[in-house]
Amino acid sequence: MVSTQHTTDVIGTNVIPAKAATHAERAKPQKHASSNRVLRTGFTLIELLVVLAIVALLLTLAVPRFFPSIDSAKDTILRDNLRNTRAVIDQFYADTGRYPDSLEQLVEKKYLRALPIDPVADSNAAWILVPPEDTTKGALYTIRSGAPGNDRTGKPYAEW
């Protein structure tokens, strides 16, 4: 014995087999059984404004914490680049008995893979090259950042 299920159309007068109802017929707005009011799906303007207000509130809390963390990361990378490059300069001096003539020489001799980048100045050409006291031993004793401005503590980048 096969049972067939039937559904009523939007108005409620015609009987249509359940399998014959098309997607378009099911997507039509339906009337509530107790009134002639049509039920609509979607969000009201008030609901959308409330959600936008909540998102705006969350952004006002998150954004002020985000930008200082970027500056902090740049300071950390700069500090690491300076420390590593100074260690490589010292290693070059220990190996050859003299200081390098330039940062490019450290790259040519494979002490560095590439020139270090100053993340605050966003360049690898902004370094301040400090020569040794005895200039006959080379031209590059240490490096400093050439970035303008100060770090978070107020110390100028050029003094790092």
Short mmCIF file of C-alpha atoms in Angstrom, two decimals:
data_model
loop_
_atom_site.label_atom_id
_atom_site.label_comp_id
_atom_site.label_asym_id
_atom_site.label_seq_id
_atom_site.Cartn_x
_atom_site.Cartn_y
_atom_site.Cartn_z
CA MET A 1 0.00 0.00 0.00
CA VAL A 2 1.54 3.32 -1.12
CA SER A 3 0.66 6.45 0.80
CA THR A 4 0.95 9.79 -0.92
CA GLN A 5 1.50 13.01 0.93
CA HIS A 6 -0.20 16.15 -0.24
CA THR A 7 0.54 19.79 0.41
CA THR A 8 -1.57 22.84 -0.13
CA ASP A 9 -0.48 25.74 -2.29
CA VAL A 10 -0.02 29.32 -1.06
CA ILE A 11 -3.69 30.15 -0.94
CA GLY A 12 -4.65 26.81 0.57
CA THR A 13 -7.25 25.67 -1.94
CA ASN A 14 -5.50 23.34 -4.37
CA VAL A 15 -4.00 20.04 -3.37
CA ILE A 16 -0.59 19.40 -4.95
CA PRO A 17 1.39 16.20 -4.48
CA ALA A 18 4.47 16.89 -2.32
CA LYS A 19 6.90 15.72 -4.98
CA ALA A 20 5.32 17.99 -7.59
CA ALA A 21 5.84 21.21 -5.63
CA THR A 22 8.58 23.20 -7.33
CA HIS A 23 11.22 25.29 -5.68
CA ALA A 24 9.55 28.47 -6.92
CA GLU A 25 6.25 27.49 -5.31
CA ARG A 26 7.93 26.72 -1.97
CA ALA A 27 9.84 30.04 -2.05
CA LYS A 28 6.70 32.20 -2.30
CA PRO A 29 5.78 34.18 0.81
CA GLN A 30 3.40 32.22 3.00
CA LYS A 31 0.34 33.57 4.74
CA HIS A 32 -0.10 32.96 8.40
CA ALA A 33 -3.01 30.61 9.11
CA SER A 34 -4.80 32.91 11.55
CA SER A 35 -4.46 36.17 9.60
CA ASN A 36 -3.97 37.53 6.13
CA ARG A 37 -0.56 38.94 7.04
CA VAL A 38 2.28 37.70 4.84
CA LEU A 39 5.34 36.36 6.70
CA ARG A 40 8.60 37.71 5.30
CA THR A 41 12.09 36.43 5.88
CA GLY A 42 15.16 38.64 6.37
CA PHE A 43 16.48 41.21 8.81
CA THR A 44 14.92 44.49 9.81
CA LEU A 45 16.76 47.77 9.66
CA ILE A 46 16.93 47.93 13.45
CA GLU A 47 18.55 44.49 13.64
CA LEU A 48 21.18 45.49 11.08
CA LEU A 49 21.92 48.75 12.93
CA VAL A 50 22.35 46.89 16.22
CA VAL A 51 24.82 44.46 14.61
CA LEU A 52 26.77 47.35 13.03
CA ALA A 53 26.90 49.13 16.40
CA ILE A 54 28.29 46.01 18.07
CA VAL A 55 30.93 45.59 15.35
CA ALA A 56 31.90 49.27 15.68
CA LEU A 57 32.24 48.88 19.44
CA LEU A 58 34.48 45.85 19.05
CA LEU A 59 36.66 47.68 16.52
CA THR A 60 37.10 50.64 18.88
CA LEU A 61 38.45 48.19 21.45
CA ALA A 62 40.68 46.18 19.11
CA VAL A 63 42.27 48.79 16.82
CA PRO A 64 44.10 50.81 19.52
CA ARG A 65 45.76 47.58 20.68
CA PHE A 66 46.70 46.52 17.14
CA PHE A 67 48.84 49.44 15.93
CA PRO A 68 51.23 49.61 18.91
CA SER A 69 51.91 45.91 18.44
CA ILE A 70 53.10 46.63 14.88
CA ASP A 71 55.54 49.26 16.18
CA SER A 72 56.71 46.87 18.86
CA ALA A 73 57.35 44.17 16.26
CA LYS A 74 59.37 46.59 14.12
CA ASP A 75 61.48 47.57 17.14
CA THR A 76 62.12 43.90 17.95
CA ILE A 77 63.14 43.10 14.36
CA LEU A 78 65.43 46.14 14.25
CA ARG A 79 67.07 45.11 17.52
CA ASP A 80 67.61 41.56 16.20
CA ASN A 81 68.99 42.79 12.86
CA LEU A 82 71.45 45.09 14.62
CA ARG A 83 72.59 42.37 17.03
CA ASN A 84 73.02 39.76 14.28
CA THR A 85 74.83 42.12 11.91
CA ARG A 86 77.17 43.28 14.66
CA ALA A 87 77.93 39.65 15.50
CA VAL A 88 78.72 38.97 11.83
CA ILE A 89 81.05 41.99 11.72
CA ASP A 90 82.85 40.64 14.79
CA GLN A 91 83.09 37.19 13.17
CA PHE A 92 84.55 38.77 10.01
CA TYR A 93 87.13 40.57 12.15
CA ALA A 94 88.00 37.33 14.00
CA ASP A 95 88.45 35.48 10.68
CA THR A 96 90.39 38.11 8.71
CA GLY A 97 92.00 40.37 11.32
CA ARG A 98 90.32 43.46 9.86
CA TYR A 99 86.85 44.95 9.62
CA PRO A 100 84.83 44.81 6.41
CA ASP A 101 84.82 47.77 4.04
CA SER A 102 81.03 47.68 3.60
CA LEU A 103 77.94 45.62 4.26
CA GLU A 104 78.09 44.44 0.65
CA GLN A 105 81.46 42.82 1.37
CA LEU A 106 79.81 40.72 4.09
CA VAL A 107 77.29 39.51 1.50
CA GLU A 108 79.99 38.83 -1.12
CA LYS A 109 82.05 36.79 1.37
CA LYS A 110 78.88 34.85 2.39
CA TYR A 111 78.83 36.12 5.97
CA LEU A 112 75.31 37.42 5.27
CA ARG A 113 72.75 36.03 2.82
CA ALA A 114 71.46 39.52 1.99
CA LEU A 115 71.72 43.02 3.34
CA PRO A 116 69.69 43.38 6.53
CA ILE A 117 66.57 45.52 6.34
CA ASP A 118 65.86 48.34 8.74
CA PRO A 119 62.14 47.73 9.36
CA VAL A 120 61.52 51.18 10.81
CA ALA A 121 63.04 52.96 7.81
CA ASP A 122 61.75 50.14 5.56
CA SER A 123 65.01 50.03 3.62
CA ASN A 124 68.29 48.16 3.50
CA ALA A 125 70.19 51.32 2.53
CA ALA A 126 69.31 53.43 5.60
CA TRP A 127 72.05 52.04 7.85
CA ILE A 128 74.59 54.38 9.43
CA LEU A 129 78.04 52.82 9.04
CA VAL A 130 80.40 53.57 11.94
CA PRO A 131 84.12 53.14 11.11
CA PRO A 132 86.67 51.82 13.64
CA GLU A 133 89.02 54.23 15.42
CA ASP A 134 91.94 52.76 13.44
CA THR A 135 90.80 53.23 9.83
CA THR A 136 93.62 51.01 8.51
CA LYS A 137 91.73 47.98 9.85
CA GLY A 138 88.67 48.53 7.64
CA ALA A 139 85.73 50.86 7.22
CA LEU A 140 82.89 49.19 9.11
CA TYR A 141 83.17 48.75 12.88
CA THR A 142 79.44 48.72 13.69
CA ILE A 143 76.12 49.87 12.27
CA ARG A 144 73.27 51.99 13.58
CA SER A 145 69.76 52.55 12.37
CA GLY A 146 69.21 55.46 10.04
CA ALA A 147 65.50 55.61 10.79
CA PRO A 148 64.15 58.98 11.88
CA GLY A 149 62.34 59.32 15.17
CA ASN A 150 62.39 57.62 18.52
CA ASP A 151 61.39 54.22 19.85
CA ARG A 152 58.58 53.71 22.39
CA THR A 153 60.85 54.70 25.28
CA GLY A 154 61.92 57.95 23.61
CA LYS A 155 65.43 56.84 22.61
CA PRO A 156 66.39 57.86 19.05
CA TYR A 157 66.82 54.98 16.61
CA ALA A 158 70.19 56.43 15.55
CA GLU A 159 71.56 55.69 19.05
CA TRP A 160 70.68 51.99 18.98
#
